[in-house]
Amino acid sequence: MRAVYVDNNATTRVAPEVIEAMLPYLAEQWGNPSSMHTFGGQVMHAVDAAREATAALIGAEPREIIFMSCGTEADNTVIHSALAAAPNKSRIITTAVEHPAVLNPMKELQKKGYDVVFLPVDTEGRLNLHELEDALDANTALVSVMWGNNETGVLFPIERIAELCAMRHIPLHVDAVQAVGKIPIDLARVPITYLALSGHKLHAPKGVGALFVRKGTPFTPLISGGHQERGRRGGTENVASIVGLGRACTLAGEHLDEEQTRVAALRDRLEHEILTTIPRAFRQGDPAMRLPNTTNIGFEAIEGEAILLLLNEYGICASSGSACTSGSLDPSHVLVAMGIPFTRAHGSIRFSLSRYNTDADVDFILEKLPGIIARLRELSPVP
Ligand code: PLP
């Protein structure tokens, strides 16, 4: 059976070029980068090259990159480090639509007595910058805002937010796990303090991520141990995956234009056809300020899980919300925060494409989906 994979915000296929770059570091070059001998030194050289490639994709300097195990670790590290740097401040500003990698640590801090502000979004998933500005005060230790939303693809105006924070010398963390590799990012130009990215969202393997920390920012490791990563993250480096991440970042830079043009056009065609041919289907999220690969569509009065199961029978892999929260039947916190009516939020499907998708994939989804929706509506007619 053919597989049409349109769940790339959950995870991505490891690019063949990435696997090829990694293999020598699993087979022959298995040394420890911290060793003094040449065998280890060669490996350290590969880690340094990966650091340069990762930095280059986002306009950072190599020494501003710390390799980590995943995006979640990067997000948690920032929160830990920023609060350690501001022991007398108790306010943290974030949004109601963050990924659980940020949302859950924030809820824990709230329980511990921190004044955590969860900024609301409007029905299109947009932030109100005046509300953000009003929340910033001298007691604010950190602002943590995602760049691209994993469920809807909505992009927050990070450049404006960075200016607002920089003017007040408040550190800004950007969870850019979904944005890196999909939109151009230039940290030389935008005064962001910390930025998290994750390998498996950009065609590198799972189990590797990176944190950008702007030079001059005080830093307290979350994982303390050996002197790896210049003392900023203990633990022997996951060399092969780091090499893979570096290769994936270079490839992402080369494919950035295609992401904005061909992938965006595929997404737009898929979305347009669904919205015009299937009754009571609604796009969820700002149509303009969006990741180029993502569309989230609410099908009124049916369950998203049922749609997914029937799509799956044809080998079509999509998602009914964030991958990390699927398995629970509660409507997504993102759609709830946008005020999407329950009957629609419940029947939401996220299609997230990648450079490996083709016109034939979109044709196949468009061939199968209308029948699936009609069948489900027949089974449980709702007025
Ligand atoms: N932040 C966002 C916006 C995400 O979409 C994800 C994963 O889905 C994460 C953080 C967590 O990344 P990781 O899976 O690498 O821990």
mmCIF file of C-alpha atoms and ligand atoms in Angstrom:
data_model
loop_
_atom_site.group_PDB
_atom_site.id
_atom_site.type_symbol
_atom_site.label_atom_id
_atom_site.label_comp_id
_atom_site.label_asym_id
_atom_site.label_seq_id
_atom_site.Cartn_x
_atom_site.Cartn_y
_atom_site.Cartn_z
ATOM 1 C CA MET A 1 0.000 0.000 0.000
ATOM 2 C CA ARG A 2 1.273 3.486 -0.789
ATOM 3 C CA ALA A 3 1.929 5.774 2.169
ATOM 4 C CA VAL A 4 1.074 9.439 1.944
ATOM 5 C CA TYR A 5 2.812 11.029 4.891
ATOM 6 C CA VAL A 6 1.411 14.451 5.737
ATOM 7 C CA ASP A 7 2.249 14.498 9.451
ATOM 8 C CA ASN A 8 5.572 16.301 9.242
ATOM 9 C CA ASN A 9 4.916 18.537 12.252
ATOM 10 C CA ALA A 10 4.918 15.329 14.329
ATOM 11 C CA THR A 11 8.159 14.087 12.859
ATOM 12 C CA THR A 12 9.934 13.962 9.521
ATOM 13 C CA ARG A 13 11.613 11.367 7.377
ATOM 14 C CA VAL A 14 15.397 11.337 7.929
ATOM 15 C CA ALA A 15 16.860 12.632 4.655
ATOM 16 C CA PRO A 16 18.970 10.009 2.816
ATOM 17 C CA GLU A 17 21.859 12.525 2.701
ATOM 18 C CA VAL A 18 21.623 12.832 6.491
ATOM 19 C CA ILE A 19 21.827 9.061 6.964
ATOM 20 C CA GLU A 20 24.811 8.953 4.646
ATOM 21 C CA ALA A 21 26.576 11.684 6.641
ATOM 22 C CA MET A 22 25.869 9.889 9.928
ATOM 23 C CA LEU A 23 26.938 6.361 9.035
ATOM 24 C CA PRO A 24 30.722 6.835 9.363
ATOM 25 C CA TYR A 25 30.159 8.120 12.911
ATOM 26 C CA LEU A 26 28.347 4.914 13.835
ATOM 27 C CA ALA A 27 30.629 2.479 11.997
ATOM 28 C CA GLU A 28 34.237 3.676 11.925
ATOM 29 C CA GLN A 29 34.534 6.997 13.723
ATOM 30 C CA TRP A 30 33.043 6.004 17.048
ATOM 31 C CA GLY A 31 35.548 7.856 19.242
ATOM 32 C CA ASN A 32 34.719 10.157 22.135
ATOM 33 C CA PRO A 33 35.084 13.793 21.032
ATOM 34 C CA SER A 34 36.601 14.673 24.423
ATOM 35 C CA SER A 35 39.508 12.201 24.040
ATOM 36 C CA MET A 36 42.977 13.617 23.600
ATOM 37 C CA HIS A 37 43.999 11.180 20.849
ATOM 38 C CA THR A 38 43.521 11.683 17.139
ATOM 39 C CA PHE A 39 40.695 9.130 17.029
ATOM 40 C CA GLY A 40 38.622 11.354 19.299
ATOM 41 C CA GLY A 41 39.919 14.583 17.791
ATOM 42 C CA GLN A 42 38.566 13.685 14.348
ATOM 43 C CA VAL A 43 35.169 13.214 15.870
ATOM 44 C CA MET A 44 35.361 16.558 17.648
ATOM 45 C CA HIS A 45 36.115 18.114 14.306
ATOM 46 C CA ALA A 46 32.854 16.663 12.922
ATOM 47 C CA VAL A 47 30.891 18.007 15.914
ATOM 48 C CA ASP A 48 32.405 21.458 15.315
ATOM 49 C CA ALA A 49 31.462 21.328 11.633
ATOM 50 C CA ALA A 50 27.876 20.415 12.601
ATOM 51 C CA ARG A 51 27.840 23.351 15.015
ATOM 52 C CA GLU A 52 28.869 25.687 12.206
ATOM 53 C CA ALA A 53 26.180 24.312 9.895
ATOM 54 C CA THR A 54 23.475 24.601 12.562
ATOM 55 C CA ALA A 55 24.531 28.166 13.401
ATOM 56 C CA ALA A 56 24.600 29.120 9.707
ATOM 57 C CA LEU A 57 20.958 28.129 9.154
ATOM 58 C CA ILE A 58 19.748 30.594 11.793
ATOM 59 C CA GLY A 59 22.320 33.385 11.476
ATOM 60 C CA ALA A 60 24.050 32.553 14.779
ATOM 61 C CA GLU A 61 27.672 32.142 15.741
ATOM 62 C CA PRO A 62 28.848 28.544 16.287
ATOM 63 C CA ARG A 63 29.714 29.176 19.940
ATOM 64 C CA GLU A 64 26.110 30.257 20.530
ATOM 65 C CA ILE A 65 24.886 26.720 19.743
ATOM 66 C CA ILE A 66 24.572 24.034 22.440
ATOM 67 C CA PHE A 67 23.645 20.540 21.265
ATOM 68 C CA MET A 68 20.960 18.799 23.302
ATOM 69 C CA SER A 69 18.764 15.728 23.125
ATOM 70 C CA CYS A 70 15.582 17.364 21.821
ATOM 71 C CA GLY A 71 13.484 20.490 21.608
ATOM 72 C CA THR A 72 11.891 19.754 24.968
ATOM 73 C CA GLU A 73 15.286 19.742 26.673
ATOM 74 C CA ALA A 74 16.188 23.028 25.005
ATOM 75 C CA ASP A 75 12.923 24.656 26.152
ATOM 76 C CA ASN A 76 13.317 23.362 29.723
ATOM 77 C CA THR A 77 16.946 24.451 29.851
ATOM 78 C CA VAL A 78 16.051 28.018 28.920
ATOM 79 C CA ILE A 79 13.385 28.292 31.576
ATOM 80 C CA HIS A 80 15.754 26.870 34.195
ATOM 81 C CA SER A 81 18.655 29.094 33.165
ATOM 82 C CA ALA A 82 16.698 32.332 32.747
ATOM 83 C CA LEU A 83 15.110 32.006 36.189
ATOM 84 C CA ALA A 84 18.493 31.232 37.759
ATOM 85 C CA ALA A 85 19.810 34.447 36.193
ATOM 86 C CA ALA A 86 17.007 36.549 37.707
ATOM 87 C CA PRO A 87 16.455 35.205 41.236
ATOM 88 C CA ASN A 88 14.577 38.316 42.344
ATOM 89 C CA LYS A 89 12.073 38.351 39.511
ATOM 90 C CA SER A 90 8.892 36.298 39.584
ATOM 91 C CA ARG A 91 6.981 37.101 36.398
ATOM 92 C CA ILE A 92 7.145 34.938 33.272
ATOM 93 C CA ILE A 93 5.182 35.718 30.143
ATOM 94 C CA THR A 94 4.152 33.044 27.689
ATOM 95 C CA THR A 95 1.114 32.179 25.575
ATOM 96 C CA ALA A 96 -1.850 29.854 25.975
ATOM 97 C CA VAL A 97 -0.961 27.974 22.777
ATOM 98 C CA GLU A 98 2.601 26.860 23.486
ATOM 99 C CA HIS A 99 3.702 23.273 23.040
ATOM 100 C CA PRO A 100 3.598 21.196 26.262
ATOM 101 C CA ALA A 101 7.425 21.421 26.315
ATOM 102 C CA VAL A 102 6.928 25.025 27.464
ATOM 103 C CA LEU A 103 3.383 24.952 28.809
ATOM 104 C CA ASN A 104 3.924 22.197 31.358
ATOM 105 C CA PRO A 105 7.083 23.638 32.983
ATOM 106 C CA MET A 106 5.228 26.973 33.136
ATOM 107 C CA LYS A 107 2.272 25.372 34.925
ATOM 108 C CA GLU A 108 4.685 23.805 37.412
ATOM 109 C CA LEU A 109 6.289 27.191 38.053
ATOM 110 C CA GLN A 110 2.875 28.737 38.555
ATOM 111 C CA LYS A 111 2.174 26.148 41.250
ATOM 112 C CA LYS A 112 5.464 27.128 42.893
ATOM 113 C CA GLY A 113 4.298 30.737 43.112
ATOM 114 C CA TYR A 114 5.622 32.338 39.934
ATOM 115 C CA ASP A 115 3.377 34.925 38.315
ATOM 116 C CA VAL A 116 2.991 33.222 34.931
ATOM 117 C CA VAL A 117 1.018 35.182 32.343
ATOM 118 C CA PHE A 118 -0.520 32.982 29.625
ATOM 119 C CA LEU A 119 -1.348 35.468 26.878
ATOM 120 C CA PRO A 120 -4.581 34.653 25.005
ATOM 121 C CA VAL A 121 -4.943 34.452 21.214
ATOM 122 C CA ASP A 122 -7.799 35.542 18.961
ATOM 123 C CA THR A 123 -9.985 33.268 16.816
ATOM 124 C CA GLU A 124 -7.273 33.167 14.145
ATOM 125 C CA GLY A 125 -4.630 32.162 16.689
ATOM 126 C CA ARG A 126 -2.961 35.613 16.760
ATOM 127 C CA LEU A 127 -1.454 37.403 19.744
ATOM 128 C CA ASN A 128 -2.421 40.940 20.683
ATOM 129 C CA LEU A 129 0.901 42.790 20.939
ATOM 130 C CA HIS A 130 -0.604 45.519 23.122
ATOM 131 C CA GLU A 131 -1.512 42.868 25.671
ATOM 132 C CA LEU A 132 2.021 41.527 25.515
ATOM 133 C CA GLU A 133 3.446 45.001 25.924
ATOM 134 C CA ASP A 134 1.196 45.726 28.898
ATOM 135 C CA ALA A 135 2.325 42.521 30.606
ATOM 136 C CA LEU A 136 6.048 43.357 30.373
ATOM 137 C CA ASP A 137 7.305 44.885 33.598
ATOM 138 C CA ALA A 138 10.478 45.282 35.667
ATOM 139 C CA ASN A 139 9.665 42.035 37.491
ATOM 140 C CA THR A 140 9.682 39.971 34.262
ATOM 141 C CA ALA A 141 12.384 37.296 34.210
ATOM 142 C CA LEU A 142 11.545 35.780 30.814
ATOM 143 C CA VAL A 143 9.230 35.986 27.826
ATOM 144 C CA SER A 144 8.762 32.616 26.093
ATOM 145 C CA VAL A 145 6.838 32.638 22.835
ATOM 146 C CA MET A 146 6.771 30.078 20.035
ATOM 147 C CA TRP A 147 7.568 31.090 16.456
ATOM 148 C CA GLY A 148 5.338 28.687 14.531
ATOM 149 C CA ASN A 149 2.467 26.815 16.133
ATOM 150 C CA ASN A 150 2.715 23.058 15.747
ATOM 151 C CA GLU A 151 -1.039 22.560 15.399
ATOM 152 C CA THR A 152 -2.185 25.466 13.252
ATOM 153 C CA GLY A 153 1.099 26.694 11.768
ATOM 154 C CA VAL A 154 0.277 30.266 12.882
ATOM 155 C CA LEU A 155 3.411 32.439 13.091
ATOM 156 C CA PHE A 156 3.789 34.947 15.871
ATOM 157 C CA PRO A 157 5.398 38.308 14.947
ATOM 158 C CA ILE A 158 8.688 37.417 16.590
ATOM 159 C CA GLU A 159 10.621 40.350 15.156
ATOM 160 C CA ARG A 160 8.236 42.845 16.795
ATOM 161 C CA ILE A 161 8.164 40.871 20.047
ATOM 162 C CA ALA A 162 11.970 40.760 20.100
ATOM 163 C CA GLU A 163 12.117 44.550 19.725
ATOM 164 C CA LEU A 164 9.632 45.054 22.559
ATOM 165 C CA CYS A 165 11.647 42.781 24.865
ATOM 166 C CA ALA A 166 15.050 44.152 23.844
ATOM 167 C CA MET A 167 13.925 47.730 24.520
ATOM 168 C CA ARG A 168 13.223 46.696 28.111
ATOM 169 C CA HIS A 169 16.242 44.346 28.452
ATOM 170 C CA ILE A 170 13.935 41.385 29.090
ATOM 171 C CA PRO A 171 15.274 38.016 27.818
ATOM 172 C CA LEU A 172 13.184 36.427 25.057
ATOM 173 C CA HIS A 173 13.024 32.692 24.396
ATOM 174 C CA VAL A 174 11.609 31.507 21.097
ATOM 175 C CA ASP A 175 10.509 27.901 20.675
ATOM 176 C CA ALA A 176 11.324 27.655 16.975
ATOM 177 C CA VAL A 177 11.043 23.869 16.779
ATOM 178 C CA GLN A 178 8.455 24.109 13.984
ATOM 179 C CA ALA A 179 9.850 27.199 12.293
ATOM 180 C CA VAL A 180 13.504 26.305 11.715
ATOM 181 C CA GLY A 181 13.970 25.018 8.182
ATOM 182 C CA LYS A 182 10.521 26.236 7.097
ATOM 183 C CA ILE A 183 10.980 30.011 7.238
ATOM 184 C CA PRO A 184 14.123 32.180 7.031
ATOM 185 C CA ILE A 185 15.565 32.995 10.463
ATOM 186 C CA ASP A 186 18.393 35.466 10.969
ATOM 187 C CA LEU A 187 19.453 35.852 14.587
ATOM 188 C CA ALA A 188 22.105 38.361 13.599
ATOM 189 C CA ARG A 189 19.243 40.726 12.843
ATOM 190 C CA VAL A 190 16.570 39.807 15.412
ATOM 191 C CA PRO A 191 17.463 40.337 19.099
ATOM 192 C CA ILE A 192 16.249 36.992 20.434
ATOM 193 C CA THR A 193 18.068 35.741 23.553
ATOM 194 C CA TYR A 194 17.378 31.990 23.324
ATOM 195 C CA LEU A 195 16.004 29.794 20.529
ATOM 196 C CA ALA A 196 15.162 26.077 20.582
ATOM 197 C CA LEU A 197 15.236 23.739 17.585
ATOM 198 C CA SER A 198 14.804 20.000 17.130
ATOM 199 C CA GLY A 199 16.439 17.605 14.665
ATOM 200 C CA HIS A 200 13.496 15.339 13.949
ATOM 201 C CA LYS A 201 11.345 18.199 12.655
ATOM 202 C CA LEU A 202 13.810 19.005 9.888
ATOM 203 C CA HIS A 203 14.797 15.628 8.455
ATOM 204 C CA ALA A 204 17.480 14.796 11.034
ATOM 205 C CA PRO A 205 16.965 11.915 13.481
ATOM 206 C CA LYS A 206 15.076 11.961 16.764
ATOM 207 C CA GLY A 207 17.083 12.458 19.939
ATOM 208 C CA VAL A 208 19.025 15.542 18.921
ATOM 209 C CA GLY A 209 18.249 19.237 19.185
ATOM 210 C CA ALA A 210 20.012 22.496 19.765
ATOM 211 C CA LEU A 211 19.686 25.595 21.856
ATOM 212 C CA PHE A 212 20.903 29.000 20.716
ATOM 213 C CA VAL A 213 22.035 31.202 23.600
ATOM 214 C CA ARG A 214 23.104 34.690 22.571
ATOM 215 C CA LYS A 215 26.680 35.425 23.570
ATOM 216 C CA GLY A 216 26.984 37.335 26.812
ATOM 217 C CA THR A 217 23.830 35.757 28.287
ATOM 218 C CA PRO A 218 24.406 34.245 31.741
ATOM 219 C CA PHE A 219 23.864 30.477 31.566
ATOM 220 C CA THR A 220 23.144 27.746 34.102
ATOM 221 C CA PRO A 221 23.050 24.192 32.696
ATOM 222 C CA LEU A 222 20.023 22.007 33.283
ATOM 223 C CA ILE A 223 22.178 18.867 32.988
ATOM 224 C CA SER A 224 25.418 19.376 34.795
ATOM 225 C CA GLY A 225 28.160 16.821 34.453
ATOM 226 C CA GLY A 226 31.270 16.763 32.300
ATOM 227 C CA HIS A 227 32.728 19.723 30.479
ATOM 228 C CA GLN A 228 30.988 18.904 27.188
ATOM 229 C CA GLU A 229 29.493 21.778 25.219
ATOM 230 C CA ARG A 230 31.876 24.118 27.055
ATOM 231 C CA GLY A 231 30.338 23.134 30.381
ATOM 232 C CA ARG A 232 26.849 24.082 29.259
ATOM 233 C CA ARG A 233 25.401 20.574 28.822
ATOM 234 C CA GLY A 234 26.898 17.530 30.493
ATOM 235 C CA GLY A 235 26.890 14.127 28.806
ATOM 236 C CA THR A 236 29.011 12.581 26.048
ATOM 237 C CA GLU A 237 27.838 13.997 22.743
ATOM 238 C CA ASN A 238 25.432 12.051 20.511
ATOM 239 C CA VAL A 239 27.987 12.426 17.732
ATOM 240 C CA ALA A 240 26.275 10.677 14.814
ATOM 241 C CA SER A 241 23.005 12.510 15.419
ATOM 242 C CA ILE A 242 24.777 15.837 15.835
ATOM 243 C CA VAL A 243 26.514 15.243 12.495
ATOM 244 C CA GLY A 244 23.091 14.385 11.062
ATOM 245 C CA LEU A 245 21.611 17.589 12.443
ATOM 246 C CA GLY A 246 24.396 19.628 10.847
ATOM 247 C CA ARG A 247 23.792 17.995 7.466
ATOM 248 C CA ALA A 248 20.027 18.463 7.828
ATOM 249 C CA CYS A 249 20.513 22.172 8.582
ATOM 250 C CA THR A 250 22.600 22.659 5.445
ATOM 251 C CA LEU A 251 19.965 20.845 3.383
ATOM 252 C CA ALA A 252 17.177 22.875 5.018
ATOM 253 C CA GLY A 253 18.962 26.073 3.973
ATOM 254 C CA GLU A 254 19.198 24.794 0.404
ATOM 255 C CA HIS A 255 15.492 23.849 0.337
ATOM 256 C CA LEU A 256 14.155 26.963 2.091
ATOM 257 C CA ASP A 257 12.932 28.542 -1.166
ATOM 258 C CA GLU A 258 11.194 25.335 -2.167
ATOM 259 C CA GLU A 259 9.486 25.236 1.231
ATOM 260 C CA GLN A 260 8.072 28.753 0.612
ATOM 261 C CA THR A 261 7.035 28.041 -2.984
ATOM 262 C CA ARG A 262 6.409 24.417 -4.006
ATOM 263 C CA VAL A 263 5.478 23.053 -0.561
ATOM 264 C CA ALA A 264 3.316 26.119 0.198
ATOM 265 C CA ALA A 265 1.549 25.726 -3.165
ATOM 266 C CA LEU A 266 0.821 22.051 -2.447
ATOM 267 C CA ARG A 267 -0.575 22.963 0.962
ATOM 268 C CA ASP A 268 -2.684 25.758 -0.538
ATOM 269 C CA ARG A 269 -4.133 23.492 -3.226
ATOM 270 C CA LEU A 270 -4.975 20.806 -0.685
ATOM 271 C CA GLU A 271 -6.623 23.333 1.609
ATOM 272 C CA HIS A 272 -8.520 25.177 -1.124
ATOM 273 C CA GLU A 273 -9.940 21.984 -2.617
ATOM 274 C CA ILE A 274 -11.028 20.656 0.764
ATOM 275 C CA LEU A 275 -12.703 23.910 1.746
ATOM 276 C CA THR A 276 -14.516 24.269 -1.558
ATOM 277 C CA THR A 277 -15.619 20.657 -2.078
ATOM 278 C CA ILE A 278 -16.433 19.432 1.447
ATOM 279 C CA PRO A 279 -19.403 21.016 3.238
ATOM 280 C CA ARG A 280 -18.927 22.417 6.731
ATOM 281 C CA ALA A 281 -15.135 22.368 6.590
ATOM 282 C CA PHE A 282 -13.286 25.359 8.076
ATOM 283 C CA ARG A 283 -9.670 26.466 8.027
ATOM 284 C CA GLN A 284 -8.360 27.145 11.539
ATOM 285 C CA GLY A 285 -5.606 29.736 11.951
ATOM 286 C CA ASP A 286 -4.472 32.941 10.281
ATOM 287 C CA PRO A 287 -4.232 32.182 6.538
ATOM 288 C CA ALA A 288 -1.494 34.771 5.924
ATOM 289 C CA MET A 289 0.923 34.517 8.853
ATOM 290 C CA ARG A 290 1.454 30.763 8.709
ATOM 291 C CA LEU A 291 4.128 28.130 8.255
ATOM 292 C CA PRO A 292 4.194 27.194 4.564
ATOM 293 C CA ASN A 293 3.567 23.487 5.174
ATOM 294 C CA THR A 294 0.656 23.391 7.636
ATOM 295 C CA THR A 295 -3.112 23.521 7.403
ATOM 296 C CA ASN A 296 -5.542 22.730 10.181
ATOM 297 C CA ILE A 297 -9.103 22.052 9.092
ATOM 298 C CA GLY A 298 -12.146 21.547 11.282
ATOM 299 C CA PHE A 299 -14.857 19.241 9.930
ATOM 300 C CA GLU A 300 -17.995 20.033 11.825
ATOM 301 C CA ALA A 301 -19.880 17.345 13.716
ATOM 302 C CA ILE A 302 -17.505 14.404 13.221
ATOM 303 C CA GLU A 303 -14.663 13.086 15.329
ATOM 304 C CA GLY A 304 -11.135 13.749 14.147
ATOM 305 C CA GLU A 305 -10.039 10.318 15.354
ATOM 306 C CA ALA A 306 -12.618 8.633 13.115
ATOM 307 C CA ILE A 307 -11.371 10.624 10.113
ATOM 308 C CA LEU A 308 -7.781 9.653 10.920
ATOM 309 C CA LEU A 309 -8.631 5.970 11.164
ATOM 310 C CA LEU A 310 -10.310 5.967 7.771
ATOM 311 C CA LEU A 311 -7.489 7.999 6.191
ATOM 312 C CA ASN A 312 -5.087 5.497 7.683
ATOM 313 C CA GLU A 313 -6.863 2.678 5.843
ATOM 314 C CA TYR A 314 -5.671 4.317 2.624
ATOM 315 C CA GLY A 315 -2.152 4.835 3.983
ATOM 316 C CA ILE A 316 -2.688 8.562 4.553
ATOM 317 C CA CYS A 317 -0.916 9.682 7.739
ATOM 318 C CA ALA A 318 -2.189 12.942 9.232
ATOM 319 C CA SER A 319 -2.892 14.069 12.769
ATOM 320 C CA SER A 320 -5.845 15.207 14.808
ATOM 321 C CA GLY A 321 -3.881 17.655 16.915
ATOM 322 C CA SER A 322 -0.411 17.808 18.388
ATOM 323 C CA ALA A 323 1.272 14.402 18.241
ATOM 324 C CA CYS A 324 2.143 14.642 21.885
ATOM 325 C CA THR A 325 -1.462 15.107 22.967
ATOM 326 C CA SER A 326 -3.101 12.643 20.601
ATOM 327 C CA GLY A 327 -4.353 9.644 22.495
ATOM 328 C CA SER A 328 -6.501 11.899 24.614
ATOM 329 C CA LEU A 329 -9.977 12.816 23.402
ATOM 330 C CA ASP A 330 -9.932 16.313 24.863
ATOM 331 C CA PRO A 331 -10.010 18.958 22.160
ATOM 332 C CA SER A 332 -6.634 20.558 21.594
ATOM 333 C CA HIS A 333 -5.697 23.366 23.994
ATOM 334 C CA VAL A 334 -4.675 25.456 20.991
ATOM 335 C CA LEU A 335 -8.091 25.280 19.341
ATOM 336 C CA VAL A 336 -9.801 25.824 22.701
ATOM 337 C CA ALA A 337 -7.669 28.953 23.245
ATOM 338 C CA MET A 338 -8.768 30.192 19.803
ATOM 339 C CA GLY A 339 -12.399 29.795 20.855
ATOM 340 C CA ILE A 340 -13.135 27.248 18.116
ATOM 341 C CA PRO A 341 -16.551 25.705 18.837
ATOM 342 C CA PHE A 342 -16.304 22.246 20.418
ATOM 343 C CA THR A 343 -18.108 20.436 17.562
ATOM 344 C CA ARG A 344 -15.549 21.745 15.103
ATOM 345 C CA ALA A 345 -12.449 21.490 17.304
ATOM 346 C CA HIS A 346 -13.288 17.848 17.883
ATOM 347 C CA GLY A 347 -13.261 17.129 14.159
ATOM 348 C CA SER A 348 -9.965 18.854 13.393
ATOM 349 C CA ILE A 349 -7.287 17.415 11.168
ATOM 350 C CA ARG A 350 -3.780 18.798 10.722
ATOM 351 C CA PHE A 351 -2.085 18.168 7.417
ATOM 352 C CA SER A 352 1.617 19.066 7.555
ATOM 353 C CA LEU A 353 3.627 18.617 4.392
ATOM 354 C CA SER A 354 7.330 18.451 3.590
ATOM 355 C CA ARG A 355 9.606 18.669 0.593
ATOM 356 C CA TYR A 356 9.058 14.937 0.066
ATOM 357 C CA ASN A 357 5.361 15.442 -0.758
ATOM 358 C CA THR A 358 4.200 15.563 -4.350
ATOM 359 C CA ASP A 359 1.178 16.619 -6.397
ATOM 360 C CA ALA A 360 0.218 12.955 -6.557
ATOM 361 C CA ASP A 361 0.016 12.863 -2.729
ATOM 362 C CA VAL A 362 -2.362 15.818 -2.703
ATOM 363 C CA ASP A 363 -4.456 14.274 -5.514
ATOM 364 C CA PHE A 364 -4.717 11.039 -3.542
ATOM 365 C CA ILE A 365 -5.919 12.804 -0.370
ATOM 366 C CA LEU A 366 -8.418 14.821 -2.401
ATOM 367 C CA GLU A 367 -9.684 11.632 -4.017
ATOM 368 C CA LYS A 368 -10.276 9.834 -0.697
ATOM 369 C CA LEU A 369 -11.195 12.507 1.867
ATOM 370 C CA PRO A 370 -14.630 13.690 0.602
ATOM 371 C CA GLY A 371 -15.965 10.113 0.651
ATOM 372 C CA ILE A 372 -14.628 9.558 4.164
ATOM 373 C CA ILE A 373 -16.307 12.696 5.489
ATOM 374 C CA ALA A 374 -19.592 11.873 3.744
ATOM 375 C CA ARG A 375 -19.526 8.316 5.136
ATOM 376 C CA LEU A 376 -18.921 9.498 8.697
ATOM 377 C CA ARG A 377 -21.659 12.097 8.474
ATOM 378 C CA GLU A 378 -24.076 9.457 7.231
ATOM 379 C CA LEU A 379 -23.191 7.207 10.153
ATOM 380 C CA SER A 380 -23.910 9.865 12.772
ATOM 381 C CA PRO A 381 -26.102 12.534 11.220
ATOM 382 C CA VAL A 382 -26.028 15.728 13.248
ATOM 383 C CA PRO A 383 -28.576 18.477 12.503
HETATM 384 N N1 PLP B 1 8.046 22.741 20.562
HETATM 385 C C1 PLP B 1 7.228 22.572 19.517
HETATM 386 C C2 PLP B 1 6.558 23.759 18.925
HETATM 387 C C3 PLP B 1 6.999 21.290 19.009
HETATM 388 O O1 PLP B 1 6.173 21.127 17.977
HETATM 389 C C4 PLP B 1 7.659 20.190 19.613
HETATM 390 C C5 PLP B 1 7.384 18.808 19.135
HETATM 391 O O2 PLP B 1 6.352 18.512 18.597
HETATM 392 C C6 PLP B 1 8.524 20.435 20.685
HETATM 393 C C7 PLP B 1 8.691 21.715 21.137
HETATM 394 C C8 PLP B 1 9.267 19.312 21.338
HETATM 395 O O3 PLP B 1 10.332 18.882 20.534
HETATM 396 P P1 PLP B 1 10.985 17.443 20.764
HETATM 397 O O4 PLP B 1 10.031 16.445 20.204
HETATM 398 O O5 PLP B 1 12.269 17.476 20.004
HETATM 399 O O6 PLP B 1 11.208 17.298 22.220
#
